[in-house]
PDB file of C-alpha atoms in Angstrom:
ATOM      1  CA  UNK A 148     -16.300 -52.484 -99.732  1.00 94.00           C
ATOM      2  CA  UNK A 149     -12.545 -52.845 -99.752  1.00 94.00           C
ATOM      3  CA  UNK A 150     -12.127 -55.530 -97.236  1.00 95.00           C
ATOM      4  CA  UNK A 151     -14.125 -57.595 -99.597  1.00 96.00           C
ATOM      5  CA  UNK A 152     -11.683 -56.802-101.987  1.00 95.00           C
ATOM      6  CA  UNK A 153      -8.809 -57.313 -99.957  1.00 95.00           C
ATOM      7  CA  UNK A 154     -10.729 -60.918 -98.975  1.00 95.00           C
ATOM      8  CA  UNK A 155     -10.943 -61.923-102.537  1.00 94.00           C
ATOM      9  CA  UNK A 156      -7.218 -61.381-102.871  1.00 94.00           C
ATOM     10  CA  UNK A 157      -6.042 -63.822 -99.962  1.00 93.00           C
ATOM     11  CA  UNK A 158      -8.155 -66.177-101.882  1.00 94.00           C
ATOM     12  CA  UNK A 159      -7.126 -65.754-105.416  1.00 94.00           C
ATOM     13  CA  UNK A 160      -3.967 -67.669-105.238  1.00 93.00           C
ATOM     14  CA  UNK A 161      -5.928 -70.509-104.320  1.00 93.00           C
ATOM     15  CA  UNK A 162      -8.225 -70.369-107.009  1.00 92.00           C
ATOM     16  CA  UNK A 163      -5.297 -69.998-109.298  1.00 92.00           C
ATOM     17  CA  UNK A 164      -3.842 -73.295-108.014  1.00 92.00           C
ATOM     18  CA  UNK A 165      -7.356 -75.035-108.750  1.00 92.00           C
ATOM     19  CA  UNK A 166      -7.590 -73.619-112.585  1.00 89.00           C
ATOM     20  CA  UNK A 167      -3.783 -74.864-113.078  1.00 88.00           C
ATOM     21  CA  UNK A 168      -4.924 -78.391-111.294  1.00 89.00           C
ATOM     22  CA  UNK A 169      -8.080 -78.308-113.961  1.00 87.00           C
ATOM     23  CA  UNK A 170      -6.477 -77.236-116.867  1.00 80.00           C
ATOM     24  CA  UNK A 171      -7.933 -79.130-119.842  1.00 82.00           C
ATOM     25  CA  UNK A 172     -11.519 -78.005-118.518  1.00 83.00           C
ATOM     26  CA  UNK A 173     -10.288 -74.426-117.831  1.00 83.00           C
ATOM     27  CA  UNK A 174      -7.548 -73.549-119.939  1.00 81.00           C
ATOM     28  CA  UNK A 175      -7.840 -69.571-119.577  1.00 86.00           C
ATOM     29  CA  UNK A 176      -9.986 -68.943-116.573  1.00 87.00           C
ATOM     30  CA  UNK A 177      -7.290 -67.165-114.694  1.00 89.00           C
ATOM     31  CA  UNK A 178      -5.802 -65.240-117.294  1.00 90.00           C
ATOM     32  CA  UNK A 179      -8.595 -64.004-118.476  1.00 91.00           C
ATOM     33  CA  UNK A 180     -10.597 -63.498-115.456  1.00 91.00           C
ATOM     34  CA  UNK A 181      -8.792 -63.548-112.063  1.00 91.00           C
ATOM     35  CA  UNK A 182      -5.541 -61.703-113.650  1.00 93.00           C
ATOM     36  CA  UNK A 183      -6.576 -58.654-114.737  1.00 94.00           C
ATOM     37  CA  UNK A 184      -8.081 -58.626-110.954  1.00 94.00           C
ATOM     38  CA  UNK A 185      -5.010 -58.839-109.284  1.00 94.00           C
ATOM     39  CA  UNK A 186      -3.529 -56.230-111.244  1.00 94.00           C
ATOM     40  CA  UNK A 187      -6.024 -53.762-111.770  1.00 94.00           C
ATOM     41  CA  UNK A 188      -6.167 -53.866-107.644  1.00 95.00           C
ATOM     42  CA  UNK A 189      -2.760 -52.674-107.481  1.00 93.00           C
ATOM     43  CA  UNK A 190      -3.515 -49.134-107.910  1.00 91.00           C
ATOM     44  CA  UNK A 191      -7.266 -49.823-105.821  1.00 92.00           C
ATOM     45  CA  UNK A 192      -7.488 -46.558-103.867  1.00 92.00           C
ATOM     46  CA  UNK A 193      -7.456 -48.771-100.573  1.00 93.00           C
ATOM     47  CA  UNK A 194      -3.755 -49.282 -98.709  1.00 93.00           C
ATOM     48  CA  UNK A 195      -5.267 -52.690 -97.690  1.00 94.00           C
ATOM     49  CA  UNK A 196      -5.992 -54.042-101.175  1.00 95.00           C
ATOM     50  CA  UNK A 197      -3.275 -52.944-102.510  1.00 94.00           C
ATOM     51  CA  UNK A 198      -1.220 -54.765-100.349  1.00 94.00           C
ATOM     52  CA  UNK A 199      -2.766 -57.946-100.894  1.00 95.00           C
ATOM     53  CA  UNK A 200      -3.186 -57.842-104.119  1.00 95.00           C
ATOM     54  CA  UNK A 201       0.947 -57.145-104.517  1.00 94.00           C
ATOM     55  CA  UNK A 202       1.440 -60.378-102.117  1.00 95.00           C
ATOM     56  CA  UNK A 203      -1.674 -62.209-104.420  1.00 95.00           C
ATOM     57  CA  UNK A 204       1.318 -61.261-107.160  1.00 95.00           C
ATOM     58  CA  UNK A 205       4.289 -62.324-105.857  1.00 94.00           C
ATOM     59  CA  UNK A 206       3.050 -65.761-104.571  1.00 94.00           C
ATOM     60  CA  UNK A 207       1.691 -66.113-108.433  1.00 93.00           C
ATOM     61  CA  UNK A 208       4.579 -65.503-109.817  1.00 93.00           C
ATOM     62  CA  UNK A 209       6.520 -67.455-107.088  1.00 92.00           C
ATOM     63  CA  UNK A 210       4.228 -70.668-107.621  1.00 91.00           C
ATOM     64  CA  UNK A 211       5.033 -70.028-111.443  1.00 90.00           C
ATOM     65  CA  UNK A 212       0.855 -69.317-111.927  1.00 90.00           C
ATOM     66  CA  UNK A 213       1.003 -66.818-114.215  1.00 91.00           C
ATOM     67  CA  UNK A 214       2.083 -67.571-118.092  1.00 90.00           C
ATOM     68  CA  UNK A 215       4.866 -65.586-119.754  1.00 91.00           C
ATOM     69  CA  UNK A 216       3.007 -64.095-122.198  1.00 93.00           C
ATOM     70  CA  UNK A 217       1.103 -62.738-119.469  1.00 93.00           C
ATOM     71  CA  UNK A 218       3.656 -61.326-117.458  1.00 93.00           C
ATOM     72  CA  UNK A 219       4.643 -59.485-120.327  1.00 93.00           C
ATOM     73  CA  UNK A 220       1.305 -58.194-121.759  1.00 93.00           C
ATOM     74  CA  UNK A 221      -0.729 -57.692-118.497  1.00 93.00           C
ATOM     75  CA  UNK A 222       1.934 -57.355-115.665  1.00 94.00           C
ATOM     76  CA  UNK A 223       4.620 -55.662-116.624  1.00 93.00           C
ATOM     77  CA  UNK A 224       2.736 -53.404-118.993  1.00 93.00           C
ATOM     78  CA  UNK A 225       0.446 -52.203-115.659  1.00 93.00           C
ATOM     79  CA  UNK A 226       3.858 -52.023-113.384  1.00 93.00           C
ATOM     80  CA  UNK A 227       5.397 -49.665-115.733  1.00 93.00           C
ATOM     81  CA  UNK A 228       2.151 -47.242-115.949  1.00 93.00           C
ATOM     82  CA  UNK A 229       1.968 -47.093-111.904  1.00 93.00           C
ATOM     83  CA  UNK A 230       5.733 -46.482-112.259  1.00 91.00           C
ATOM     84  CA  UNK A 231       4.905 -42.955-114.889  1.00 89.00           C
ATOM     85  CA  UNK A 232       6.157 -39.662-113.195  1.00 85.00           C
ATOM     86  CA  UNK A 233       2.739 -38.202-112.770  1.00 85.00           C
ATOM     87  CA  UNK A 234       1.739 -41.661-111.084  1.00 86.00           C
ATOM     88  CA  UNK A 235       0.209 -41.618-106.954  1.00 84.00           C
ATOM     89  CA  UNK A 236       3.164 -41.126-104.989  1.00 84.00           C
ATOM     90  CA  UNK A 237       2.249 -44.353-102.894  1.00 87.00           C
ATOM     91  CA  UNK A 238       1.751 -46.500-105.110  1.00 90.00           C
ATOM     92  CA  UNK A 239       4.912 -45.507-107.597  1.00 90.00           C
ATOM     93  CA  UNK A 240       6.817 -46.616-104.613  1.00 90.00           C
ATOM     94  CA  UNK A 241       5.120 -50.017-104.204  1.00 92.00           C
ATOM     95  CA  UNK A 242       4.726 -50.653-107.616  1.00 92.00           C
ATOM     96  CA  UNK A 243       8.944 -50.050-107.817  1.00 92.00           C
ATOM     97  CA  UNK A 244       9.198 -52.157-105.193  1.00 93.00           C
ATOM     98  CA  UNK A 245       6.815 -55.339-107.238  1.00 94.00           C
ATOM     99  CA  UNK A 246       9.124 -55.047-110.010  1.00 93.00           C
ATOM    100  CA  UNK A 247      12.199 -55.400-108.236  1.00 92.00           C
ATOM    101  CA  UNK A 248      10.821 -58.594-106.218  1.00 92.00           C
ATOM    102  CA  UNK A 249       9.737 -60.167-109.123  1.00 93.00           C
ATOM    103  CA  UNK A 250      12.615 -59.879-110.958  1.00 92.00           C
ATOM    104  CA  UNK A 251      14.197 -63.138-110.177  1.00 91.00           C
ATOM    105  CA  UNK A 252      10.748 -64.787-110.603  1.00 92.00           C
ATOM    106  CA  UNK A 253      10.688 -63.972-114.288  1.00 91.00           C
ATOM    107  CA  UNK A 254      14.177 -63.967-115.962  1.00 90.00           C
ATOM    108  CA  UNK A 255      16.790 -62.005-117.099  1.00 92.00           C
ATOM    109  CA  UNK A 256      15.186 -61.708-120.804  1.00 93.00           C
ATOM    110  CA  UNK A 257      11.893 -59.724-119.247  1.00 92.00           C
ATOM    111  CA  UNK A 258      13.647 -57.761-116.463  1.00 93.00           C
ATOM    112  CA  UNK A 259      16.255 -56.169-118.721  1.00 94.00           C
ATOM    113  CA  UNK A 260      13.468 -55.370-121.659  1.00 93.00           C
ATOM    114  CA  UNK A 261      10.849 -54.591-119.662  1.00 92.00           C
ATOM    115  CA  UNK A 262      11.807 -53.983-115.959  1.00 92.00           C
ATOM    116  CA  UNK A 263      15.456 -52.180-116.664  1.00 94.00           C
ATOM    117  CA  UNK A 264      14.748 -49.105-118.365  1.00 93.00           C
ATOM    118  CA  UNK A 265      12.200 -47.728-115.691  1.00 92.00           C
ATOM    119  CA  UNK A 266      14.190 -48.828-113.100  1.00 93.00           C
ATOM    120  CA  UNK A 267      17.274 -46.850-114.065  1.00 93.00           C
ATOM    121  CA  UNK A 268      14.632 -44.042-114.384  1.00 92.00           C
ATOM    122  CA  UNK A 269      13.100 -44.616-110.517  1.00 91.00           C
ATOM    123  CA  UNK A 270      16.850 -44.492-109.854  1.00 92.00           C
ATOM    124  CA  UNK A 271      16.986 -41.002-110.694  1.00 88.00           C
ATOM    125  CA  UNK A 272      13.760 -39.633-109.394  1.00 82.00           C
ATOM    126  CA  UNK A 273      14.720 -36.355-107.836  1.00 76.00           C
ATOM    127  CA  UNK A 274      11.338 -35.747-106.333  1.00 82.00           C
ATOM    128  CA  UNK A 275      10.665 -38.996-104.329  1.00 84.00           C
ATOM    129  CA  UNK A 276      13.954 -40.039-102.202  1.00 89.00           C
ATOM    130  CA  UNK A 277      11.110 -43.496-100.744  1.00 90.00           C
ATOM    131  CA  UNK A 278      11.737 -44.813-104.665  1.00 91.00           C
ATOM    132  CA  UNK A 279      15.306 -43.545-104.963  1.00 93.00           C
ATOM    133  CA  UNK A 280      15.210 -45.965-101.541  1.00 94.00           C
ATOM    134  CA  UNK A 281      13.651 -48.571-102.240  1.00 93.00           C
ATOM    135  CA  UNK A 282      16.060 -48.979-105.602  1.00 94.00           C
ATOM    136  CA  UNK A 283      18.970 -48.853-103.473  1.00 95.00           C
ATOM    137  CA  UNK A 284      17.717 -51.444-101.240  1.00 94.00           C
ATOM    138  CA  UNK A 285      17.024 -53.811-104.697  1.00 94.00           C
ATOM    139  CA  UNK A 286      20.262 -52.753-106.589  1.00 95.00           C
ATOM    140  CA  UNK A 287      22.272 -55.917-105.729  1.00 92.00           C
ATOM    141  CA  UNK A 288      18.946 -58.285-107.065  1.00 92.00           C
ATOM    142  CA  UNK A 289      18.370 -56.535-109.841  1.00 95.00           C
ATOM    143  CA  UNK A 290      22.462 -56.519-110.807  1.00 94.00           C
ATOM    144  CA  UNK A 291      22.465 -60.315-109.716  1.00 93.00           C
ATOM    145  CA  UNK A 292      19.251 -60.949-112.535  1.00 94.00           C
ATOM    146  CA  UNK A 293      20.757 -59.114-115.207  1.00 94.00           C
ATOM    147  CA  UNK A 294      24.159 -59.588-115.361  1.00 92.00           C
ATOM    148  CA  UNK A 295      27.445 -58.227-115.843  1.00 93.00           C
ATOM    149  CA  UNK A 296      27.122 -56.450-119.173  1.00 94.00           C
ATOM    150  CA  UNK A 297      24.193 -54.766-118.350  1.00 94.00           C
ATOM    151  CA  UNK A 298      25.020 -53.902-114.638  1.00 93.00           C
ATOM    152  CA  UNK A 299      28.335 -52.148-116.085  1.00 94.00           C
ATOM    153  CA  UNK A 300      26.905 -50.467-118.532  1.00 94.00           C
ATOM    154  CA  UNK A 301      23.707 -49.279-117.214  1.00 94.00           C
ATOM    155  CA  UNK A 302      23.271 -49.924-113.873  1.00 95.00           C
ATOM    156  CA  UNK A 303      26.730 -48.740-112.526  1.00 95.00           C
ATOM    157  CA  UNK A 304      26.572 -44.963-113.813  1.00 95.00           C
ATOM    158  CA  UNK A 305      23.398 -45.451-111.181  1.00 95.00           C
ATOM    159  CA  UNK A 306      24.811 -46.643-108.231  1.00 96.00           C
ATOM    160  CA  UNK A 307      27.269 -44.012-108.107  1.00 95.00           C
ATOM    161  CA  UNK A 308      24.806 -41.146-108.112  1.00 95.00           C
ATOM    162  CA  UNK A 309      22.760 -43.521-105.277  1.00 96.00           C
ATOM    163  CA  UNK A 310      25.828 -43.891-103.052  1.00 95.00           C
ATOM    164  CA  UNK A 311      26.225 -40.421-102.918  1.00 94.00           C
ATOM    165  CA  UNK A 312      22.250 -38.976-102.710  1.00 94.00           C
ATOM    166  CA  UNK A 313      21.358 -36.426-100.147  1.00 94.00           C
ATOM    167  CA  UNK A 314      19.603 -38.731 -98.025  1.00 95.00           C
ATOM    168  CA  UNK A 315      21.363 -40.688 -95.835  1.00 95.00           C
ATOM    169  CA  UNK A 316      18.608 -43.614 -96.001  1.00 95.00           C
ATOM    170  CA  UNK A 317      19.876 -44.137 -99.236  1.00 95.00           C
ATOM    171  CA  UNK A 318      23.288 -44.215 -99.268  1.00 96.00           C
ATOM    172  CA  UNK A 319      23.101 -46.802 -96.318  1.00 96.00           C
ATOM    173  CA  UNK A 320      20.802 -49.066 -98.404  1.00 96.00           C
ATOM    174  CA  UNK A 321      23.564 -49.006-101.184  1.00 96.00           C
ATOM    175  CA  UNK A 322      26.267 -49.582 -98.306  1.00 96.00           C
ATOM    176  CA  UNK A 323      23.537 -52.559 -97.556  1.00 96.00           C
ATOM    177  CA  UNK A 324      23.786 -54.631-101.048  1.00 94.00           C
ATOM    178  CA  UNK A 325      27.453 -53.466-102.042  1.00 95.00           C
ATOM    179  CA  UNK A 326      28.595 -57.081-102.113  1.00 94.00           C
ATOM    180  CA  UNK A 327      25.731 -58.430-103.935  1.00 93.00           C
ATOM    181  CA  UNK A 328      26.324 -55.437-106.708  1.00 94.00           C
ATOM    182  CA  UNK A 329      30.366 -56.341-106.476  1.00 94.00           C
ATOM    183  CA  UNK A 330      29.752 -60.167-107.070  1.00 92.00           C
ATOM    184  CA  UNK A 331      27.645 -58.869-110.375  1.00 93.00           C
ATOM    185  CA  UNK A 332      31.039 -56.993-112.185  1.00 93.00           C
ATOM    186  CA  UNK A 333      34.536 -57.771-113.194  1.00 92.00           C
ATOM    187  CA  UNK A 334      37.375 -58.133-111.199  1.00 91.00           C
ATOM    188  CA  UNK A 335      38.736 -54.778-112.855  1.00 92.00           C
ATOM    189  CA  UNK A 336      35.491 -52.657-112.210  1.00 93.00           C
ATOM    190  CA  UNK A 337      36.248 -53.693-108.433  1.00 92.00           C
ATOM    191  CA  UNK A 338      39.218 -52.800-108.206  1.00 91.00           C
ATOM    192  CA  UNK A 339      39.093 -49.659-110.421  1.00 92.00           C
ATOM    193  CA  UNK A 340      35.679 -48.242-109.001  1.00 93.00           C
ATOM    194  CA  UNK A 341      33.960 -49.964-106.625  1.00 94.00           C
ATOM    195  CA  UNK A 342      37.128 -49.813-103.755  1.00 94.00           C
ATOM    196  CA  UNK A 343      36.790 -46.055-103.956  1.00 93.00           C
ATOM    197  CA  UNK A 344      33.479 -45.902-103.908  1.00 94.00           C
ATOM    198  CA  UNK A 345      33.127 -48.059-101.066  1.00 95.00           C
ATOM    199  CA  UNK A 346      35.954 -46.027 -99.032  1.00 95.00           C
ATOM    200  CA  UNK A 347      33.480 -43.417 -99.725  1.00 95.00           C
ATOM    201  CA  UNK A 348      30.813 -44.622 -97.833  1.00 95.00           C
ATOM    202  CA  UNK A 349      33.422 -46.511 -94.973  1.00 95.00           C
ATOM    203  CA  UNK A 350      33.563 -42.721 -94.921  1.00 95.00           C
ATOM    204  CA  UNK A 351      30.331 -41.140 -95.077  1.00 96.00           C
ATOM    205  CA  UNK A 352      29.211 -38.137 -92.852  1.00 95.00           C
ATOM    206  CA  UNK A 353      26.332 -40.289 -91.492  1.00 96.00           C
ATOM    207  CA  UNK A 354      26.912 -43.088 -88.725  1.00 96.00           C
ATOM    208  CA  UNK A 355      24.378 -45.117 -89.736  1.00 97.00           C
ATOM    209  CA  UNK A 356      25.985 -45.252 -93.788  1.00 96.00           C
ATOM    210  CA  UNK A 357      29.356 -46.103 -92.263  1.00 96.00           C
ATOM    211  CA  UNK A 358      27.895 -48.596 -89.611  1.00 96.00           C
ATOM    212  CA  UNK A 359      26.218 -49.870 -92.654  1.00 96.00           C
ATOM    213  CA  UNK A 360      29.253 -50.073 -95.188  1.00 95.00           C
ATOM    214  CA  UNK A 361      31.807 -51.843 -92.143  1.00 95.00           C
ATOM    215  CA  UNK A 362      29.117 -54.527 -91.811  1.00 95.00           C
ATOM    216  CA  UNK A 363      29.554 -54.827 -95.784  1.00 94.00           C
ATOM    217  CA  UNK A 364      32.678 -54.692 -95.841  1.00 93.00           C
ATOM    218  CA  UNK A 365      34.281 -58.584 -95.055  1.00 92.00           C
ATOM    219  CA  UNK A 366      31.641 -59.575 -97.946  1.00 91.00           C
ATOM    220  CA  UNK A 367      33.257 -57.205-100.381  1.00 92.00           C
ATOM    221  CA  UNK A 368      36.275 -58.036 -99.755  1.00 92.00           C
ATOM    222  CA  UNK A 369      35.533 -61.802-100.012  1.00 90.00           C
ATOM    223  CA  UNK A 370      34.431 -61.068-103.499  1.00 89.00           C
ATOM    224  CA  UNK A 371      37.975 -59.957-104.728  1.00 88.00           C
ATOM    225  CA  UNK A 372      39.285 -63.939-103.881  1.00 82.00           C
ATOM    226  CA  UNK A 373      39.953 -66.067-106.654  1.00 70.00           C
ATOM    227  CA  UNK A 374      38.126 -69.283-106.024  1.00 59.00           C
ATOM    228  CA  UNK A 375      40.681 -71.160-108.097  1.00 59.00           C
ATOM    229  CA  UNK A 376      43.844 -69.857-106.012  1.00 57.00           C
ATOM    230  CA  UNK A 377      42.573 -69.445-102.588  1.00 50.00           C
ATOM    231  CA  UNK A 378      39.656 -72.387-102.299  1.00 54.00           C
ATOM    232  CA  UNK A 379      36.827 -69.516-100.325  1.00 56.00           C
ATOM    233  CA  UNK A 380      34.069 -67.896-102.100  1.00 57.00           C
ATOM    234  CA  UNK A 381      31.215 -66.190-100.858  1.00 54.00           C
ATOM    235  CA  UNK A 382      28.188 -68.123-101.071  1.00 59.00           C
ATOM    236  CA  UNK A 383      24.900 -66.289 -99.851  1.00 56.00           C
ATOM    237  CA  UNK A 384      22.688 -68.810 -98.612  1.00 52.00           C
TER     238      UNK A 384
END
């Protein structure tokens, strides 16, 4: 009965908090029992579950529940298979959307060996614009987690083919977290690329991209100040 799955989900973070509390009695009763669970239930056939098991995720991984080793060997690992091409079109696009959340919650070193590579890939999806979307919306985070080098080198070439997709729900998503993917480059890459992308999308044949891109555009400029000359930053909060 799914709503007795979906139950047992709400609950699970709960029980989690009790087996780290009892530790020395329990060392591996949520790894080996109540994981595998919560992540076999993200591809239940139920829209409920699903979606209680993803927030049963985040809040573990939030509350810093679930061991490394595990995110690497029984998260990420399931997250990457729901991600596959010939994966349920539903729950491709949630389970793009886990792995950008949780991409601050577990480091730089996991998200650019494990999460990176698919998500370049979901960047390109020509047959699904909902996960070309939903990678837009998540660009800036995942840039901000990873850092320059990478963002330059691999996530870059990807925003530029996102900023100008056929669907305008895209493009204004990119318009949406252009600062945040500014703040993760060089000053040069701003200046060089970035301003003419942007003016691109200031641009844009859609209203809602350039409403979009004008409401970004004091917090791109603000990244182009030099804290050290001019005293102002831009601080999101």
């Amino acid at each position: 009965e799914p709503t007795v799955r979906a139950e047992l989900m709400e609950q699970v973070p709960h029980i989690a908090m009790f087996c780290q509390e009892n530790r020395p009695s329990i060392p591996y009763a949520f790894s080996k029992y109540l994981l595998p669970i919560v992540v076999r239930y993200l591809a239940d056939q139920n829209n409920q579950v699903r979606k209680t098991s993803q927030a049963a995720l985040l809040v573990l991984l939030e509350q810093e529940l679930i061991e490394r080793y595990d995110v690497e060997t029984k998260v990420c690992p399931v997250l990457i298979d729901l991600t596959a091409p010939d994966s349920n079109d539903d729950v491709k696009t949630e389970a793009v959307a886990i792995m950008c959340k949780m991409a601050s919650m577990v480091g730089k070193d996991i998200t650019e060996r494990l999460v990176l590579p698919r998500f370049c890939e979901m960047c390109c999806d020509c047959r699904m614009f909902h996960v070309r979307k939903v990678c837009a919306a998540n660009f800036g985070d995942i840039c901000s987690v990873v850092g320059q080098q990478a963002t330059e080198e691999m996530l870059l070439p990807r925003f530029f083919q996102l900023c100008s997709d056929n669907v305008w729900g895209v493009r204004k998503a990119c318009a949406e977290c252009f600062m945040a993917v500014s703040c993760a480059t060089s000053q040069e890459v701003r200046r060089t690329k970035l301003s003419t992308l942007f003016i691109n999308l200031i641009s844009d044949p859609s209203r809602w991209v350039r409403q979009a891109a004008f409401q970004s555009l004091g917090p791109f400029i603000s990244t182009f100040a030099n804290p050290s000359s001019s005293g102002q930053y831009f601080k999101e909060e």
